[in-house]
Amino acid sequence: MGIPGSGLAKGLAVTLRTMTRKSHTAQYPEVQPELPPRTRGVIGLFEENCTVCMLCARECPDWCIYIDSHKETVPPAAPGGRERSRNVLDRFAIDFALCMYCGICIEVCPFDALFWSPEFEYAEEDIRDLTHERDKLREWMWTVPAPPALDPAAEEPKEIGAARKAAEKQAAAEAKAAEEAKAAEEAKAADANGADGTNGAAS
C-alpha cells in the first residue's frame, strides 16, 4: 500500500519542473514543422508507372480511388509482329475526405506508381474539393523525399542488376559490332591497296 498523497506529490513535482522551463511554440505557418521521413501526408502519383491494373482501387477499404481508362492499339514493334492493346489512363483521383491513410494502395501497387508525400496543407472549405485529380497528385509526387541510402553491404536490387547487365550486354554488342566494322574496312582497304600494287607491277 502506497503512502497517502504520494500520487498528488508526484503530480505537483512534475508541474513545478515544467513551470521553470521556457515554452517553445513553432510559429506556423511562418515556421514549417520538421516532419519525419515516413510522414503520411498525402499520396503522390507517378503517372508514367501506372498500368491501370486497378489493384489500388480494388484493395482500397474506403473505395476512395477513382480510375478511368481506355484501350489503345499499339503497332507491332517489329515487321510481321502482332498488334497489342494497352490501357491508357484517363482519370486517377483520390477522395481525401474518405481516405483513412492506411497506405494499402501504395503497398499493393506492383509498379511503384503511388508514394507517400509529407505534404499536408491541402485543406478545403468545401468537402467536395477534397477529391484531387491526377494533375494535383502528380504535383505532390515531386515532394516525395528520396529513399534512404542502402546499406553498403546489402545486395544490389534485382531491377538495378538486371538493367546494369542489359546495359553491359548492349555495350559489349555495340563494341563488337564496331570492331567487326573496323576490321572489314581495314580488310577492304588492304584489298584495294593490293589491287593497286598488282596493277602498278603489271604496267
mmCIF file of C-alpha atoms in Angstrom:
data_model
loop_
_atom_site.group_PDB
_atom_site.id
_atom_site.type_symbol
_atom_site.label_atom_id
_atom_site.label_comp_id
_atom_site.label_asym_id
_atom_site.label_seq_id
_atom_site.Cartn_x
_atom_site.Cartn_y
_atom_site.Cartn_z
ATOM 1 C CA MET A 1 0.000 0.000 0.000
ATOM 2 C CA GLY A 2 1.427 3.359 -1.018
ATOM 3 C CA ILE A 3 1.842 6.402 1.130
ATOM 4 C CA PRO A 4 -1.319 8.531 1.147
ATOM 5 C CA GLY A 5 -0.925 11.582 -1.079
ATOM 6 C CA SER A 6 2.172 10.262 -2.933
ATOM 7 C CA GLY A 7 0.388 10.489 -6.275
ATOM 8 C CA LEU A 8 -0.540 14.111 -5.647
ATOM 9 C CA ALA A 9 3.044 14.890 -4.643
ATOM 10 C CA LYS A 10 4.420 13.329 -7.836
ATOM 11 C CA GLY A 11 1.966 15.293 -9.930
ATOM 12 C CA LEU A 12 2.891 18.554 -8.230
ATOM 13 C CA ALA A 13 6.591 17.760 -8.714
ATOM 14 C CA VAL A 14 6.054 17.368 -12.478
ATOM 15 C CA THR A 15 4.121 20.637 -12.546
ATOM 16 C CA LEU A 16 6.862 22.500 -10.689
ATOM 17 C CA ARG A 17 9.548 21.143 -13.040
ATOM 18 C CA THR A 18 7.677 22.185 -16.172
ATOM 19 C CA MET A 19 6.833 25.624 -14.752
ATOM 20 C CA THR A 20 10.518 26.564 -14.743
ATOM 21 C CA ARG A 21 11.082 25.594 -18.375
ATOM 22 C CA LYS A 22 10.696 28.054 -21.184
ATOM 23 C CA SER A 23 7.923 27.035 -23.574
ATOM 24 C CA HIS A 24 8.697 26.789 -27.279
ATOM 25 C CA THR A 25 5.967 27.498 -29.797
ATOM 26 C CA ALA A 26 6.564 26.941 -33.533
ATOM 27 C CA GLN A 27 5.097 29.937 -35.327
ATOM 28 C CA TYR A 28 3.268 28.058 -38.049
ATOM 29 C CA PRO A 29 2.887 28.820 -40.972
ATOM 30 C CA GLU A 30 5.912 31.133 -40.876
ATOM 31 C CA VAL A 31 7.966 28.218 -39.499
ATOM 32 C CA GLN A 32 7.328 24.888 -41.169
ATOM 33 C CA PRO A 33 7.389 21.785 -38.954
ATOM 34 C CA GLU A 34 10.162 19.228 -39.324
ATOM 35 C CA LEU A 35 8.265 16.089 -40.293
ATOM 36 C CA PRO A 36 9.598 12.523 -40.041
ATOM 37 C CA PRO A 37 10.750 10.977 -43.349
ATOM 38 C CA ARG A 38 7.863 8.484 -43.389
ATOM 39 C CA THR A 39 5.119 11.022 -42.738
ATOM 40 C CA ARG A 40 1.777 10.034 -44.253
ATOM 41 C CA GLY A 41 0.740 13.417 -45.532
ATOM 42 C CA VAL A 42 -0.772 12.841 -48.947
ATOM 43 C CA ILE A 43 -0.455 10.363 -51.827
ATOM 44 C CA GLY A 44 1.552 11.291 -54.910
ATOM 45 C CA LEU A 45 1.077 9.660 -58.331
ATOM 46 C CA PHE A 46 3.923 8.806 -60.719
ATOM 47 C CA GLU A 47 1.702 8.562 -63.770
ATOM 48 C CA GLU A 48 4.294 7.023 -66.097
ATOM 49 C CA ASN A 49 4.434 3.864 -63.961
ATOM 50 C CA CYS A 50 0.670 3.373 -63.769
ATOM 51 C CA THR A 51 -0.606 0.500 -65.934
ATOM 52 C CA VAL A 52 -4.267 0.855 -64.872
ATOM 53 C CA CYS A 53 -4.185 -2.568 -63.223
ATOM 54 C CA MET A 54 -6.851 -1.314 -60.765
ATOM 55 C CA LEU A 55 -5.259 -3.107 -57.800
ATOM 56 C CA CYS A 56 -5.169 0.061 -55.690
ATOM 57 C CA ALA A 57 -8.842 0.814 -56.335
ATOM 58 C CA ARG A 58 -9.925 -2.778 -55.627
ATOM 59 C CA GLU A 59 -7.924 -3.109 -52.413
ATOM 60 C CA CYS A 60 -8.887 0.307 -51.007
ATOM 61 C CA PRO A 61 -11.139 -0.343 -47.968
ATOM 62 C CA ASP A 62 -12.797 3.076 -48.355
ATOM 63 C CA TRP A 63 -13.303 2.941 -52.118
ATOM 64 C CA CYS A 64 -11.919 6.444 -52.429
ATOM 65 C CA ILE A 65 -9.818 5.908 -55.592
ATOM 66 C CA TYR A 66 -11.469 6.609 -58.935
ATOM 67 C CA ILE A 67 -9.791 5.392 -62.143
ATOM 68 C CA ASP A 68 -10.965 5.697 -65.751
ATOM 69 C CA SER A 69 -9.103 4.396 -68.772
ATOM 70 C CA HIS A 70 -9.459 3.316 -72.378
ATOM 71 C CA LYS A 71 -7.675 0.819 -74.606
ATOM 72 C CA GLU A 72 -5.386 1.754 -77.466
ATOM 73 C CA THR A 73 -3.882 -0.440 -80.156
ATOM 74 C CA VAL A 74 -0.103 -0.412 -80.285
ATOM 75 C CA PRO A 75 1.540 -1.234 -83.643
ATOM 76 C CA PRO A 76 3.942 -4.187 -83.711
ATOM 77 C CA ALA A 77 7.480 -3.476 -82.586
ATOM 78 C CA ALA A 78 8.959 -5.466 -85.483
ATOM 79 C CA PRO A 79 7.725 -6.198 -89.021
ATOM 80 C CA GLY A 80 5.457 -9.211 -89.066
ATOM 81 C CA GLY A 81 4.642 -8.827 -85.389
ATOM 82 C CA ARG A 82 1.224 -8.716 -83.824
ATOM 83 C CA GLU A 83 -0.577 -5.601 -82.688
ATOM 84 C CA ARG A 84 -1.034 -5.215 -78.968
ATOM 85 C CA SER A 85 -3.570 -3.331 -76.872
ATOM 86 C CA ARG A 86 -2.688 -1.329 -73.781
ATOM 87 C CA ASN A 87 -4.623 0.600 -71.170
ATOM 88 C CA VAL A 88 -4.303 4.378 -71.241
ATOM 89 C CA LEU A 89 -5.040 6.320 -68.052
ATOM 90 C CA ASP A 90 -7.789 8.928 -68.436
ATOM 91 C CA ARG A 91 -8.520 9.749 -64.799
ATOM 92 C CA PHE A 92 -6.899 8.999 -61.467
ATOM 93 C CA ALA A 93 -8.466 10.735 -58.482
ATOM 94 C CA ILE A 94 -8.414 10.215 -54.731
ATOM 95 C CA ASP A 95 -11.113 11.482 -52.387
ATOM 96 C CA PHE A 96 -9.178 12.512 -49.285
ATOM 97 C CA ALA A 97 -12.439 13.146 -47.454
ATOM 98 C CA LEU A 98 -12.857 9.353 -47.415
ATOM 99 C CA CYS A 99 -9.213 8.264 -47.318
ATOM 100 C CA MET A 100 -8.089 6.895 -43.945
ATOM 101 C CA TYR A 101 -4.366 6.945 -44.868
ATOM 102 C CA CYS A 102 -3.908 3.222 -44.375
ATOM 103 C CA GLY A 103 -1.379 3.026 -47.228
ATOM 104 C CA ILE A 104 -2.757 -0.213 -48.671
ATOM 105 C CA CYS A 105 -2.907 1.294 -52.171
ATOM 106 C CA ILE A 106 0.800 2.163 -52.014
ATOM 107 C CA GLU A 107 1.741 -1.277 -50.708
ATOM 108 C CA VAL A 108 -0.205 -3.256 -53.330
ATOM 109 C CA CYS A 109 0.878 -1.180 -56.342
ATOM 110 C CA PRO A 110 3.145 -3.570 -58.297
ATOM 111 C CA PHE A 111 4.701 -0.860 -60.464
ATOM 112 C CA ASP A 112 5.654 1.821 -57.894
ATOM 113 C CA ALA A 113 3.190 4.431 -59.122
ATOM 114 C CA LEU A 114 1.996 5.645 -55.690
ATOM 115 C CA PHE A 115 4.128 7.206 -52.957
ATOM 116 C CA TRP A 116 3.683 8.945 -49.606
ATOM 117 C CA SER A 117 4.390 12.667 -49.642
ATOM 118 C CA PRO A 118 4.855 14.709 -46.441
ATOM 119 C CA GLU A 119 2.633 17.493 -47.830
ATOM 120 C CA PHE A 120 -0.295 18.222 -45.516
ATOM 121 C CA GLU A 121 -1.525 21.696 -46.473
ATOM 122 C CA TYR A 122 -4.468 20.781 -48.667
ATOM 123 C CA ALA A 123 -7.452 21.721 -46.505
ATOM 124 C CA GLU A 124 -10.546 22.985 -48.344
ATOM 125 C CA GLU A 125 -13.615 24.912 -47.287
ATOM 126 C CA ASP A 126 -15.871 22.596 -49.285
ATOM 127 C CA ILE A 127 -15.587 18.850 -48.656
ATOM 128 C CA ARG A 128 -16.235 18.195 -52.343
ATOM 129 C CA ASP A 129 -12.960 19.896 -53.202
ATOM 130 C CA LEU A 130 -11.009 17.226 -51.340
ATOM 131 C CA THR A 131 -11.241 14.930 -54.372
ATOM 132 C CA HIS A 132 -7.932 15.630 -56.105
ATOM 133 C CA GLU A 133 -7.309 14.642 -59.710
ATOM 134 C CA ARG A 134 -4.156 13.209 -61.226
ATOM 135 C CA ASP A 135 -2.639 16.611 -62.057
ATOM 136 C CA LYS A 136 -2.587 17.541 -58.376
ATOM 137 C CA LEU A 137 -1.399 14.071 -57.386
ATOM 138 C CA ARG A 138 1.440 14.425 -59.874
ATOM 139 C CA GLU A 139 2.453 17.757 -58.345
ATOM 140 C CA TRP A 140 2.668 16.071 -54.943
ATOM 141 C CA MET A 141 4.861 13.371 -56.452
ATOM 142 C CA TRP A 142 7.751 15.833 -56.709
ATOM 143 C CA THR A 143 7.597 16.475 -52.955
ATOM 144 C CA VAL A 144 8.236 12.803 -52.128
ATOM 145 C CA PRO A 145 11.555 12.535 -50.233
ATOM 146 C CA ALA A 146 14.330 10.381 -51.646
ATOM 147 C CA PRO A 147 14.515 6.860 -50.208
ATOM 148 C CA PRO A 148 17.144 6.210 -47.554
ATOM 149 C CA ALA A 149 20.523 5.015 -48.763
ATOM 150 C CA LEU A 150 21.054 1.271 -48.896
ATOM 151 C CA ASP A 151 23.408 -0.494 -46.556
ATOM 152 C CA PRO A 152 26.797 -0.728 -48.335
ATOM 153 C CA ALA A 153 26.837 -4.465 -47.581
ATOM 154 C CA ALA A 154 23.321 -5.012 -48.939
ATOM 155 C CA GLU A 155 22.663 -6.942 -52.135
ATOM 156 C CA GLU A 156 22.059 -4.969 -55.296
ATOM 157 C CA PRO A 157 18.329 -4.627 -56.131
ATOM 158 C CA LYS A 158 17.242 -7.079 -58.815
ATOM 159 C CA GLU A 159 15.868 -4.333 -61.041
ATOM 160 C CA ILE A 160 19.133 -2.379 -60.983
ATOM 161 C CA GLY A 161 21.184 -5.526 -61.509
ATOM 162 C CA ALA A 162 19.063 -6.567 -64.495
ATOM 163 C CA ALA A 163 19.269 -3.083 -66.007
ATOM 164 C CA ARG A 164 23.049 -2.971 -65.479
ATOM 165 C CA LYS A 165 23.554 -6.406 -67.078
ATOM 166 C CA ALA A 166 21.373 -5.415 -70.041
ATOM 167 C CA ALA A 167 23.360 -2.191 -70.482
ATOM 168 C CA GLU A 168 26.664 -4.068 -70.279
ATOM 169 C CA LYS A 169 25.440 -6.645 -72.804
ATOM 170 C CA GLN A 170 24.304 -3.937 -75.205
ATOM 171 C CA ALA A 171 27.598 -2.058 -74.816
ATOM 172 C CA ALA A 172 29.552 -5.254 -75.496
ATOM 173 C CA ALA A 173 27.458 -5.972 -78.600
ATOM 174 C CA GLU A 174 27.992 -2.435 -79.887
ATOM 175 C CA ALA A 175 31.740 -2.654 -79.238
ATOM 176 C CA LYS A 176 31.919 -5.989 -81.070
ATOM 177 C CA ALA A 177 29.949 -4.595 -84.000
ATOM 178 C CA ALA A 178 32.289 -1.583 -84.138
ATOM 179 C CA GLU A 179 35.364 -3.858 -84.109
ATOM 180 C CA GLU A 180 33.915 -6.026 -86.889
ATOM 181 C CA ALA A 181 33.100 -2.948 -88.966
ATOM 182 C CA LYS A 182 36.627 -1.583 -88.433
ATOM 183 C CA ALA A 183 38.177 -4.940 -89.373
ATOM 184 C CA ALA A 184 36.031 -5.092 -92.513
ATOM 185 C CA GLU A 185 37.114 -1.578 -93.505
ATOM 186 C CA GLU A 186 40.773 -2.457 -92.926
ATOM 187 C CA ALA A 187 40.440 -5.643 -94.990
ATOM 188 C CA LYS A 188 38.730 -3.711 -97.769
ATOM 189 C CA ALA A 189 41.470 -1.082 -97.701
ATOM 190 C CA ALA A 190 44.137 -3.814 -97.770
ATOM 191 C CA ASP A 191 42.454 -5.474 -100.745
ATOM 192 C CA ALA A 192 42.283 -2.139 -102.541
ATOM 193 C CA ASN A 193 45.987 -1.465 -101.865
ATOM 194 C CA GLY A 194 46.896 -4.963 -103.048
ATOM 195 C CA ALA A 195 44.917 -4.498 -106.235
ATOM 196 C CA ASP A 196 46.659 -1.138 -106.878
ATOM 197 C CA GLY A 197 50.089 -2.749 -106.351
ATOM 198 C CA THR A 198 49.286 -5.552 -108.762
ATOM 199 C CA ASN A 199 48.076 -3.130 -111.412
ATOM 200 C CA GLY A 200 51.219 -0.998 -110.959
ATOM 201 C CA ALA A 201 53.505 -4.039 -111.336
ATOM 202 C CA ALA A 202 51.656 -5.159 -114.440
ATOM 203 C CA SER A 203 52.034 -1.783 -116.068
#
